[in-house]
Coordinates of C-alpha atoms and ligand atoms in Angstrom, one line a residue:
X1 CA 57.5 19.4 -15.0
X2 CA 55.9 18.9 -11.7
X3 CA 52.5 19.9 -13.6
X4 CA 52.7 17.6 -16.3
X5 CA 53.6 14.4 -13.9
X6 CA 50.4 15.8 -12.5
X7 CA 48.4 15.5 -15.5
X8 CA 49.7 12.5 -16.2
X9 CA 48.8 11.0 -13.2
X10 CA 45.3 12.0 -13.2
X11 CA 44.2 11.0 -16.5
X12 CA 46.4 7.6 -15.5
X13 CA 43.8 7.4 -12.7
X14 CA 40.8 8.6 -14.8
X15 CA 41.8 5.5 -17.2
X16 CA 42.3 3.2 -14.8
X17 CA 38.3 4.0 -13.4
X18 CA 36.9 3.9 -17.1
X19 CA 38.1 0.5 -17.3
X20 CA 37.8 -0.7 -14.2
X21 CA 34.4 0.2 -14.3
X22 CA 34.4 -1.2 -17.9
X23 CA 35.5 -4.0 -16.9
X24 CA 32.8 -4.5 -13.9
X25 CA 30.2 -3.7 -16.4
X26 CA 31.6 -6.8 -19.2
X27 CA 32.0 -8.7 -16.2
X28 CA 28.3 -8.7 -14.3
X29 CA 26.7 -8.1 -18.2
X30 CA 28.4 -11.1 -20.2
X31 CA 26.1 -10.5 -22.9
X32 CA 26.8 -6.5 -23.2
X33 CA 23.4 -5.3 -23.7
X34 CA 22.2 -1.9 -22.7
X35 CA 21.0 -0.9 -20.2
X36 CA 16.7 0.3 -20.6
X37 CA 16.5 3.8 -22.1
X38 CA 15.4 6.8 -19.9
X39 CA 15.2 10.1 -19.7
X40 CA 18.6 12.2 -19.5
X41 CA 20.4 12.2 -16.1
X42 CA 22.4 15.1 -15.1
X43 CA 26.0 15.0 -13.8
X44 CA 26.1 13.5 -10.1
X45 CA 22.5 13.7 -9.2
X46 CA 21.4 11.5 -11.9
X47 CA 17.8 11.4 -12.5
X48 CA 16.9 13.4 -8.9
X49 CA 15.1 16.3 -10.0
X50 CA 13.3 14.6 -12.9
X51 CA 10.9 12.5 -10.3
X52 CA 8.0 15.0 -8.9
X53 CA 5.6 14.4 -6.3
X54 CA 3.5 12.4 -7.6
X55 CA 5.8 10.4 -9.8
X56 CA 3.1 7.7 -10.9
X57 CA 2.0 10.9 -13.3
X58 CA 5.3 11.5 -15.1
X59 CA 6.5 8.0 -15.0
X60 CA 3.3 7.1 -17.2
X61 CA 3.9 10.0 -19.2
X62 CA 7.3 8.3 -20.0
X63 CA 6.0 5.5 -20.9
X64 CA 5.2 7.0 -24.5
X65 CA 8.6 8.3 -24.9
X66 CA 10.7 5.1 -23.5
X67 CA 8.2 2.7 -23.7
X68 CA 7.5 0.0 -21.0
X69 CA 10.4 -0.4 -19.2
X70 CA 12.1 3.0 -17.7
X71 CA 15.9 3.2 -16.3
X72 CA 16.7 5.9 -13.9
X73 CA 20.0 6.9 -11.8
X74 CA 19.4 8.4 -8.5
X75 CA 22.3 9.7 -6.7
X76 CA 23.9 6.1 -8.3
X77 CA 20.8 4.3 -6.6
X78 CA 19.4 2.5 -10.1
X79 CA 15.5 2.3 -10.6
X80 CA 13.5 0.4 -13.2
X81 CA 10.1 1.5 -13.5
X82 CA 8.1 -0.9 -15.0
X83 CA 5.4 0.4 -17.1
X84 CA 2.6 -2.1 -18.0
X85 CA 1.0 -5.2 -16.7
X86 CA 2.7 -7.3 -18.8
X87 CA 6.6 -6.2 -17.5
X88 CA 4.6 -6.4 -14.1
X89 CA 4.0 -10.5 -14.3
X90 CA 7.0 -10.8 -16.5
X91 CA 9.5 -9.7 -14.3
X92 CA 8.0 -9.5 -10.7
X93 CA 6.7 -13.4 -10.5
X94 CA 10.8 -14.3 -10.7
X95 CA 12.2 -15.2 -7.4
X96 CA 15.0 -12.7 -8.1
X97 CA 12.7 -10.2 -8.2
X98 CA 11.5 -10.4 -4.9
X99 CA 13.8 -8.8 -2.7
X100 CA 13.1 -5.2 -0.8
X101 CA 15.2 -2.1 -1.2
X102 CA 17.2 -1.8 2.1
X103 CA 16.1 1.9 3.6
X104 CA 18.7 3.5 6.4
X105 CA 15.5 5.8 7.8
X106 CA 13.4 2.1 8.3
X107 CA 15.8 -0.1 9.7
X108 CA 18.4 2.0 11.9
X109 CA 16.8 4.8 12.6
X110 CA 12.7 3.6 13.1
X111 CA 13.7 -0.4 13.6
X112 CA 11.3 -1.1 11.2
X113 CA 13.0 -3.5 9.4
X114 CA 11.7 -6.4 10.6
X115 CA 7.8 -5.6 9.8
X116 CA 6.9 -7.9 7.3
X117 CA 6.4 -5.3 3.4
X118 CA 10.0 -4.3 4.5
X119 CA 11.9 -7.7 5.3
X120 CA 15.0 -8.8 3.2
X121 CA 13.8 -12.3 1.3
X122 CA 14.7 -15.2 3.4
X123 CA 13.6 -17.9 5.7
X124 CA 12.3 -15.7 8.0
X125 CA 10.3 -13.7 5.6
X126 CA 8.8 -17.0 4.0
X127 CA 7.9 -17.8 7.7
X128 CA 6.2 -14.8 8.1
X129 CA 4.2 -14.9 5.0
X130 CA 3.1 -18.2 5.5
X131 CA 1.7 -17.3 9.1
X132 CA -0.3 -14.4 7.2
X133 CA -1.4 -16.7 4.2
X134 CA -3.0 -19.2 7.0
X135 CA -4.3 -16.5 8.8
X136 CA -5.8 -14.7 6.3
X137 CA -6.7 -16.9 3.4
X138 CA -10.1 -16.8 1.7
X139 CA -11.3 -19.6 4.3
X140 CA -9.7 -18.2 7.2
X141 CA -11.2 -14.9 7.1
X142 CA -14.6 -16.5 7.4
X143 CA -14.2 -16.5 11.3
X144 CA -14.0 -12.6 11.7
X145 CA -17.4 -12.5 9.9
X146 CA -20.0 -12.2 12.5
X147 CA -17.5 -9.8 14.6
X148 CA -17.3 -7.5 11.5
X149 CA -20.8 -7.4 10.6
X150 CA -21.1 -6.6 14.4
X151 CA -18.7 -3.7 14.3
X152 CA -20.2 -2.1 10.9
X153 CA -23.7 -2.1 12.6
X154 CA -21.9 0.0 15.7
X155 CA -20.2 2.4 12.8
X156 CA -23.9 2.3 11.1
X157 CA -25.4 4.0 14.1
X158 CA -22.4 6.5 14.5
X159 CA -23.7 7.5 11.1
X160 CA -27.4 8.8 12.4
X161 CA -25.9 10.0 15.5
X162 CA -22.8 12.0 14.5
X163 CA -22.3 11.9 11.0
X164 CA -20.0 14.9 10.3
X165 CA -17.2 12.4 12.1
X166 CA -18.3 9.9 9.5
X167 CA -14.4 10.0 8.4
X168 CA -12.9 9.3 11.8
X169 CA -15.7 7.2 12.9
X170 CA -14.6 4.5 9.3
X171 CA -10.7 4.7 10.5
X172 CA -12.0 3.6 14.4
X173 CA -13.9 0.6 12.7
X174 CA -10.8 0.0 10.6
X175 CA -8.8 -0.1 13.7
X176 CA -11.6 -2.0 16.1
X177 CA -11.5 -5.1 13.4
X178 CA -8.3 -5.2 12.9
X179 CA -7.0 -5.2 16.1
X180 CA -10.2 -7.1 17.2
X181 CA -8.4 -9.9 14.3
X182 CA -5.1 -9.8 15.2
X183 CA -5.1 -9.9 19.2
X184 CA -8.8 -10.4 20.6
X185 CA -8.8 -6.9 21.5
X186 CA -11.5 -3.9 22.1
X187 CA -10.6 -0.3 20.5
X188 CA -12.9 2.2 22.4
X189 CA -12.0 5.3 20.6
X190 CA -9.9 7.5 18.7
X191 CA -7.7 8.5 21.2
X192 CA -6.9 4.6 22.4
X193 CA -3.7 4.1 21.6
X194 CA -3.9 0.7 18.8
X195 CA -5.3 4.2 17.1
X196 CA -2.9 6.8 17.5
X197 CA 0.2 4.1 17.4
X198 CA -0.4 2.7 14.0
X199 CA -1.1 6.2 13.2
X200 CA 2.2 7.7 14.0
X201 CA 4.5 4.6 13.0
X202 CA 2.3 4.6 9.6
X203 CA 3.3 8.8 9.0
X204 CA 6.7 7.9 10.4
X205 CA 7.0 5.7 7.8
X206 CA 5.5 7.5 4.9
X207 CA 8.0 10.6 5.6
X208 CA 10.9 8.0 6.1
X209 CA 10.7 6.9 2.3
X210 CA 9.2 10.1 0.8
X211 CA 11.1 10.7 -2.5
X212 CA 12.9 13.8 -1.3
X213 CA 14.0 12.0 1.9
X214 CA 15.7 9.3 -0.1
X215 CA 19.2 11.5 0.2
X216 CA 19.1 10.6 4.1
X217 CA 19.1 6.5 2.7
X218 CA 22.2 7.0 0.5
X219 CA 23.8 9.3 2.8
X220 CA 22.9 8.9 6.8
X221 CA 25.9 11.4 7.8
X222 CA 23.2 14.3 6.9
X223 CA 20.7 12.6 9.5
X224 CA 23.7 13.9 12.5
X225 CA 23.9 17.1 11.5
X226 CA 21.6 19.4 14.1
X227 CA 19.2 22.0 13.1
X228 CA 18.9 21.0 9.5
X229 CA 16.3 18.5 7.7
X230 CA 18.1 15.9 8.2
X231 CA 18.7 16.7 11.6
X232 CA 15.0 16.5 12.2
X233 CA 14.6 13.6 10.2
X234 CA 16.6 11.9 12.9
X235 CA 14.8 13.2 16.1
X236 CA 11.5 12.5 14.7
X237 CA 13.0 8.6 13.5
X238 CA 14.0 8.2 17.4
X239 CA 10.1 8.8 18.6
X240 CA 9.0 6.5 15.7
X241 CA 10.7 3.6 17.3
X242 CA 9.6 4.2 20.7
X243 CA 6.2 3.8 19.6
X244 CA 7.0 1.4 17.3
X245 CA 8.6 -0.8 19.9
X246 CA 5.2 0.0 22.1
X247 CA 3.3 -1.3 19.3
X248 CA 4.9 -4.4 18.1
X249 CA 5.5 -5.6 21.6
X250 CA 3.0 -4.3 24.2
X251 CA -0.5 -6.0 22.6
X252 CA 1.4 -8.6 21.9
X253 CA 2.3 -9.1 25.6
X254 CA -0.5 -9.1 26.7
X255 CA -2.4 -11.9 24.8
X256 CA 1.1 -14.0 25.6
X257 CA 0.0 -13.0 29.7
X258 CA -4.0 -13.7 28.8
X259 CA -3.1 -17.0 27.3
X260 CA -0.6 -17.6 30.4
X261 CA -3.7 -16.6 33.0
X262 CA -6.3 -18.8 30.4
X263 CA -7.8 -15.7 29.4
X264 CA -7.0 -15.3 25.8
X265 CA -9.8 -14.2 23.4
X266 CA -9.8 -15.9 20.2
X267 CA -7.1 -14.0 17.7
X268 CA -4.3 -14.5 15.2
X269 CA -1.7 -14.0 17.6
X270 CA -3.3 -16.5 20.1
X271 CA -3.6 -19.4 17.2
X272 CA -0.2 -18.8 15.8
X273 CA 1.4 -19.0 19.7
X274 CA -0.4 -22.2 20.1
X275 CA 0.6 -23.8 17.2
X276 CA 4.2 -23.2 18.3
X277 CA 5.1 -23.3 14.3
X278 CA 6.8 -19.5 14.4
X279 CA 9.8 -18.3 16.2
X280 CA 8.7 -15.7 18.6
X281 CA 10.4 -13.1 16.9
X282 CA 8.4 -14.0 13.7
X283 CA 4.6 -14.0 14.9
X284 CA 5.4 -10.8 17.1
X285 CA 6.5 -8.6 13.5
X286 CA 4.5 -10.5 11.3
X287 CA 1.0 -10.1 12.9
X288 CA 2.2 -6.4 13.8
X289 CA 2.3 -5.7 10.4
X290 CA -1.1 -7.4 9.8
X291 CA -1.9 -4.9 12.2
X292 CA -0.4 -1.8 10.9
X293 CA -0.6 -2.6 7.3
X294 CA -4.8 -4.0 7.9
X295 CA -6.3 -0.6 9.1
X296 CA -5.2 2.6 6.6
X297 CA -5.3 0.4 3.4
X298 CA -8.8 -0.5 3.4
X299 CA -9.7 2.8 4.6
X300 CA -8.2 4.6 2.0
X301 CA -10.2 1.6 -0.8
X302 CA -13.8 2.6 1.6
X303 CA -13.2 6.6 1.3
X304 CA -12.9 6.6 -2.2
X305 CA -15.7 4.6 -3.4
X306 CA -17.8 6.8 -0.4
X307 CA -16.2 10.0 -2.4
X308 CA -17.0 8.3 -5.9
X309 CA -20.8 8.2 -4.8
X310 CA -21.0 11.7 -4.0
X311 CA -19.5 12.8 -7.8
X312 CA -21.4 10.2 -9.5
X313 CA -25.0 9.9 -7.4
X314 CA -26.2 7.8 -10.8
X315 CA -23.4 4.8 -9.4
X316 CA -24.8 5.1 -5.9
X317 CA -28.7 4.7 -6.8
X318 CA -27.7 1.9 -9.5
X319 CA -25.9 0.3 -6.6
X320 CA -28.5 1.0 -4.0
X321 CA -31.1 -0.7 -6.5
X322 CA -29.1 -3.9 -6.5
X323 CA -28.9 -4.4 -3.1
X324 CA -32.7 -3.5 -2.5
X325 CA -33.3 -6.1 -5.3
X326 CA -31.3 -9.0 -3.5
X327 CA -31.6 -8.4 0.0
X328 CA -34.7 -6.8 0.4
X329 CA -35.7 -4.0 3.3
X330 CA -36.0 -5.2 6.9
X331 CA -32.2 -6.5 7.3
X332 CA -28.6 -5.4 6.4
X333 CA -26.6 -7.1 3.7
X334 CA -24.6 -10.3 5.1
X335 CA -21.6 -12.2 3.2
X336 CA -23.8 -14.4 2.3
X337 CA -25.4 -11.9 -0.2
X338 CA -21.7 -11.4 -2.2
X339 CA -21.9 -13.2 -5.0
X340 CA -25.5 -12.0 -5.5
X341 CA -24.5 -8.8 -5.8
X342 CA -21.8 -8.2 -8.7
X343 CA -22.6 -4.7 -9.3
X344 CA -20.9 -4.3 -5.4
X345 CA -18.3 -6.3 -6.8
X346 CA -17.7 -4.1 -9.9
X347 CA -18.2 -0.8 -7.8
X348 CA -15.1 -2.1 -5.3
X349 CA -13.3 -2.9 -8.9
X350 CA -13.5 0.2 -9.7
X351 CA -12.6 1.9 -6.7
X352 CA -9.2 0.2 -6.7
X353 CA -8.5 1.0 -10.5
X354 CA -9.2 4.9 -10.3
X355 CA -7.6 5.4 -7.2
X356 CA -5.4 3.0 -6.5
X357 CA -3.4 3.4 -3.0
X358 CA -0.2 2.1 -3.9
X359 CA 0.0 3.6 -7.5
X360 CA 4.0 3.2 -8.2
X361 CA 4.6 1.1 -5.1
X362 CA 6.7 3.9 -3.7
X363 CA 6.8 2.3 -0.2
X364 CA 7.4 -1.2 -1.3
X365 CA 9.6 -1.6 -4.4
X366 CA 11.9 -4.2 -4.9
X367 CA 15.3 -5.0 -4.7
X368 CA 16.5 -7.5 -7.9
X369 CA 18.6 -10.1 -6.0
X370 CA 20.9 -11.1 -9.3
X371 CA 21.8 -9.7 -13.0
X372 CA 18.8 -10.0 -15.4
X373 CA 18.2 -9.7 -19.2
X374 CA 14.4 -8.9 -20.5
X375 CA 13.4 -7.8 -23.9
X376 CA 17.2 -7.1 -25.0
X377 CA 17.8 -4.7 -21.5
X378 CA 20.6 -5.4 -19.3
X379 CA 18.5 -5.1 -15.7
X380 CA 21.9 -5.3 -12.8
X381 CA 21.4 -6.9 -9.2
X382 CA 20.6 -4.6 -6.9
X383 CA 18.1 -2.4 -8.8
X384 CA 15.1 -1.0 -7.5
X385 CA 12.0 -2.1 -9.0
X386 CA 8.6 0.2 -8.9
X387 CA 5.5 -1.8 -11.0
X388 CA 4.0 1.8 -12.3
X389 CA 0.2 0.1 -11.9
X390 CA -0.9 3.7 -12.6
X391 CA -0.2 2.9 -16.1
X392 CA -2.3 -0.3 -16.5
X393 CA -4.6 1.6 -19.7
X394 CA -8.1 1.6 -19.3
X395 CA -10.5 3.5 -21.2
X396 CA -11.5 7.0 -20.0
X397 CA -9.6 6.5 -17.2
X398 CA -11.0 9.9 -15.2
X399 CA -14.9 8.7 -15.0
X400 CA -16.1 6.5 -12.3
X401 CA -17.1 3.6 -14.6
X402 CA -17.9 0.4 -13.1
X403 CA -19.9 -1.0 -15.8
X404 CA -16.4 -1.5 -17.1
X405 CA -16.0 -4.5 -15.6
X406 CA -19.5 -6.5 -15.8
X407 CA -20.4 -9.8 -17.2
X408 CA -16.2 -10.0 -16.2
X409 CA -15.0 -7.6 -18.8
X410 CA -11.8 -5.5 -18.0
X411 CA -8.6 -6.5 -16.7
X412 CA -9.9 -7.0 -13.0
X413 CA -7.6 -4.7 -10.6
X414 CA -7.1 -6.7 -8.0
X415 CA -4.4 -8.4 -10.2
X416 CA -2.3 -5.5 -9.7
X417 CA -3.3 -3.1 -7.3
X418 CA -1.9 -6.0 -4.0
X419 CA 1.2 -6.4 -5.8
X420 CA 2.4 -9.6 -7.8
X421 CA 4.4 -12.9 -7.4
X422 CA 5.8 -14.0 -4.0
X423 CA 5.3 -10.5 -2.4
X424 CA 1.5 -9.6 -3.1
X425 CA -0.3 -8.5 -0.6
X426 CA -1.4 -11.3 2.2
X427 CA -4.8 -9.5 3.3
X428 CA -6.0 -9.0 -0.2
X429 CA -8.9 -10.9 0.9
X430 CA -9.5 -9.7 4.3
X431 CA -9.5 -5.9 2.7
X432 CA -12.2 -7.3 0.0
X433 CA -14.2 -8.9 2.5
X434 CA -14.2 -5.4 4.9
X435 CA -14.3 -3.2 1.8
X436 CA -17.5 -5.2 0.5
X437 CA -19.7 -5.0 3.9
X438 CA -18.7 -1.9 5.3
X439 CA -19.9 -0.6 1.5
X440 CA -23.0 -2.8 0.6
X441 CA -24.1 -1.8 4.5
X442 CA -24.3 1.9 4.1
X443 CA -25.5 1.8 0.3
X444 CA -28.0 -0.2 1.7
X445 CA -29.1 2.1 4.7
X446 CA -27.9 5.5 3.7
X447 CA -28.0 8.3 0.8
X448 CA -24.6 10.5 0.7
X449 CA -24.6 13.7 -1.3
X450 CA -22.8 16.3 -1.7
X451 CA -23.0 19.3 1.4
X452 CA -24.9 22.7 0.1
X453 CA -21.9 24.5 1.1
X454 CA -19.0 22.1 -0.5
X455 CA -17.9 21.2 -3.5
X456 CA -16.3 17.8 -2.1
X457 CA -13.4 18.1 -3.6
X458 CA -10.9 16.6 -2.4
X459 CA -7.1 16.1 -3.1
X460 CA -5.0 12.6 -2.9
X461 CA -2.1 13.0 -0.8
X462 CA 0.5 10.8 0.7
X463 CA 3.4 9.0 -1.0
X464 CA 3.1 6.0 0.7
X465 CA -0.5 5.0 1.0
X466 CA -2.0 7.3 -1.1
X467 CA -5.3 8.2 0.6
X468 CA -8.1 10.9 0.0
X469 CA -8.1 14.4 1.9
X470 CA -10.9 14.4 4.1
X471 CA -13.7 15.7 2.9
X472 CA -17.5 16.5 3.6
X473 CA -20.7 14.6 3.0
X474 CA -23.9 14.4 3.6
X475 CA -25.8 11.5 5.0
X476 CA -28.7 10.7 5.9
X477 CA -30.6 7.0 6.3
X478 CA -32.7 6.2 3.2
X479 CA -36.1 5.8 4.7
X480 CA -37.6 5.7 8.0
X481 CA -37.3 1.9 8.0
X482 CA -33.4 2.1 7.3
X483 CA -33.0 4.2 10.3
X484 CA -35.4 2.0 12.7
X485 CA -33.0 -0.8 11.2
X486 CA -29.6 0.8 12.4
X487 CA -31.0 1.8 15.8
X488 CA -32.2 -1.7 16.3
X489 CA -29.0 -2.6 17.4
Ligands
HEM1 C1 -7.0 -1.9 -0.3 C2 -6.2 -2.5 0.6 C3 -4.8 -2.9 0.3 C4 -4.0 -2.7 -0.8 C5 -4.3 -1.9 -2.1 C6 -2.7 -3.3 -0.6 C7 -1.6 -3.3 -1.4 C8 -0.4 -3.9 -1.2 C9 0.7 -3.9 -2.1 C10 0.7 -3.2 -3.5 C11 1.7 -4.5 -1.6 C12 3.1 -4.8 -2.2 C13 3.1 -6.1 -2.9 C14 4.3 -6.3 -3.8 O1 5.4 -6.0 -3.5 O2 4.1 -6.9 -4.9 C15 1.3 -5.0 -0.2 C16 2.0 -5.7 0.6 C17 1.5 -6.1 1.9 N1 0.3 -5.9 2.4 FE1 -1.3 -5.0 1.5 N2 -2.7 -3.9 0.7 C18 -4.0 -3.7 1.2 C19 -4.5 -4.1 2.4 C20 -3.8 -4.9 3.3 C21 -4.3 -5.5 4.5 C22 -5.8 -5.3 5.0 C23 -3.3 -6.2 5.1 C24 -3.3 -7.0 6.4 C25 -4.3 -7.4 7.0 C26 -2.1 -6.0 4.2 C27 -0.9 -6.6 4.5 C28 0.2 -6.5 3.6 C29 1.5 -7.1 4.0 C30 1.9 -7.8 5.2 C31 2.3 -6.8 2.8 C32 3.8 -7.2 2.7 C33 4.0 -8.5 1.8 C34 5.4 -8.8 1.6 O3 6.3 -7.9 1.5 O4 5.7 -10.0 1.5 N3 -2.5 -5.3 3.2 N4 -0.1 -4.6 -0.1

């Protein structure tokens, strides 16, 4: 008897969910359409074990089975990969569309929450972006010129003179203009510490959102637990934000002091405190991302075209021909030489299409901020939304082509590889403008091969920023002329 009031009572309960939930499901999907199809998830875990490393892969290889737009359950976190330009711009120019995925690991454990890729939209996200729009905008950028062309001549030289640090050597010149940029000030080395902070917030970050980490988001009571992943998760989290809080606040200081002595060297935090238009709290995260954001990205864009000459020497001496064409010998390409030069232009084009850095925006997806319908799919609020731009179809996608793209053929990258609608990337022009000279300078000066004793191969890594493995190259200046050039500094 006792049993059976038992039973009873639990498939009274197991009604009562089916139609509650039912009922949840008539009630935020009036129209009662399905949700988009996906592969199979298993009991509990969902979709979990179906997403591999590099996901991008295996999320374009559904593409052919489920078509553009993929539905997957993680651990009851929902996920809609969207598979083709098209559902890109659709979907991801909507308002709705442009919220961010809250992340425990980023905004209690790193207090990270506040940089600007990460913050909830709102006012104080629209205030940040327009602070970055002014500051980096196609026109605004044209101040850092003549300190950028200075700094690529310095990296030029570290070429002749130590070029097996070639690599670490482009990061420092990432770092020196950036932070040169964003607060007037000098980065000596690699060890100075606007190098190794963005450094370590930028890994903290990465292994904060990996995919396999995402468990830690959904359930922080694994984070306490000592001795375990998730344990170490949490101690690692807790030196993040100590040197996060170093770098959002101590260079930041100190042009607030410069400016209070009548000091300050012209830079994007010194104009934005004068124009008193942003809350504190604003242009302190806000140019702190410009700053963390501004130095791996473009780095990442510079080392693979630098990797793509070395497999495809014929794109290098086409390139190199250009340049000696338009600018001559006896100086270095300027700005001023850009729109001269559109097999550069093409060459960076490329770049971004065969290895793009954010290929499934795995560190930035978006939250949708209300119920949506598209193409007869039922898309709910609160869904994470990843624009697969690894599946934007080109043909033979493996070769280094840039051809592809003269006389303006070809679906120009840059309309997806910064992102879409009102969360593309701010310093798409800033990281054009540095990827252009830093390249056109050493095409025009140097000739990279391949070492005798390396295959250059090299594997992408990262799930965040998705970057090259170093690798080795040879270089050496094109002519005696091109070195008399870069020593005449
Ligand atoms: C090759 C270089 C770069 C690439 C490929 C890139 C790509 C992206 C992408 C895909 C997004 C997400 C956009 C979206 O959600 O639709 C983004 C956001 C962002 N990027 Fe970049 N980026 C690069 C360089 C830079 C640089 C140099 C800066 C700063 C100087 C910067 C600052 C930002 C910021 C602040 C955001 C957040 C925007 C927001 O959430 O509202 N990026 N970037």
């Amino acid at each position: 008897m006792v049993n059976a009031i038992f039973a009873l009572g639990c498939a009274t309960l197991v009604l009562v969910v089916v139609l509650l939930h039912w009922r949840e499901r008539r009630l935020s999907n009036p129209r009662n359409l399905p949700l988009p199809p996906g592969p199979k998830p298993e009991p509990i875990i969902g979709n979990v074990r179906q997403i591999p490393e590099e996901s991008w892969l295996k999320f374009t290889e559904w593409k052919d089975v489920y078509g553009d737009i993929v539905y997957l359950n993680t651990l009851g976190t929902r996920i809609v990969i969207l598979n083709s330009y098209k559902t890109c711009t659709d979907l991801l120019e909507k308002a709705i569309y442009s919220d961010r995925p809250r992340f425990y690991t980023m905004d209690t454990l790193m207090n990270l929450g506040q940089i600007t890729s990460l913050a909830p939209y709102g006012p104080a996200l629209r205030q940040h972006q327009e602070l970055l729009r002014s500051a980096l905008h196609q026109k605004a950028i044209e101040q850092y010129q003549p300190m950028q062309i200075d700094r690529v001549k310095w990296y030029l030289s570290t070429l002749v003179m130590e070029p097996d640090n070639f690599l670490s050597n482009l990061h420092l010149l990432m770092g020196r203009i950036v932070v040169h940029a964003a607060y007037g000030a000098e980065v000596q080395s690699v060890e100075d510490t606007y190098i190794t902070w963005s450094k370590a917030v930028i890994e903290g970050v990465t292994i904060g959102m990996e995919p396999s980490n995402m468990i830690y988001n959904i359930f922080p009571f694994f984070l306490h637990i000592p001795g375990t992943r998730g344990g170490k998760l949490k101690i690692l989290g807790a030196e993040v934000r100590k040197i996060a809080d170093k770098m959002f606040n101590i260079p930041f200081d100190a042009v607030k002091a410069s400016m209070d002595a009548g000091a300050a060297s012209p830079s994007v935090v010194a104009t934005v405190l004068k124009s008193g238009k942003y809350a504190e709290e604003v242009a302190k995260w806000a140019t702190g991302t410009l700053y963390l954001a501004g130095t791996n990205t473009t780095y990442g864009t510079v080392i693979a075209a630098l990797f793509a000459m070395i497999k495809y020497p014929d794109v290098q001496r086409k390139a190199q021909a250009e340049i000696d064409r338009v600018v001559g010998e006896g100086r270095l390409p300027t700005f001023a030489d850009r729109p001269a030069l559109p097999y550069i232009d093409c060459l960076i084009k490329e770049t971004l299409r065969w290895r793009p850095l954010i290929p499934a925006c795995l560190g930035v997806p978006r939250s949708l901020l209300e119920d949506d319908y598209y193409e007869g799919y039922w898309i709910p609020k609160g869904t994470m939304v990843m624009p697969n731009v690894w599946s934007t179809l080109y043909e033979d996608p493996e070769r280094f082509w840039p051809e592809r793209f003269e006389g303006g053929k070809g679906l120009d990258p840059r309309l997806w590889a910064f992102g879409f609608g009102r969360r593309i990337c701010p310093g798409l022009y800033f990281s054009n403008a540095m990827a252009f000279i830093i390249l056109a300078s050493i095409l025009a000066t140097f000739n990279l091969s391949k070492p005798i004793d390396d295959d250059a191969v090299s594997l992408e890594t990262d799930a965040l920023i998705r970057s090259l493995d170093p690798f080795k190259c040879t270089i050496k200046p094109r002519s005696a002329s091109a070195a008399a050039l870069v020593e005449s500094r």
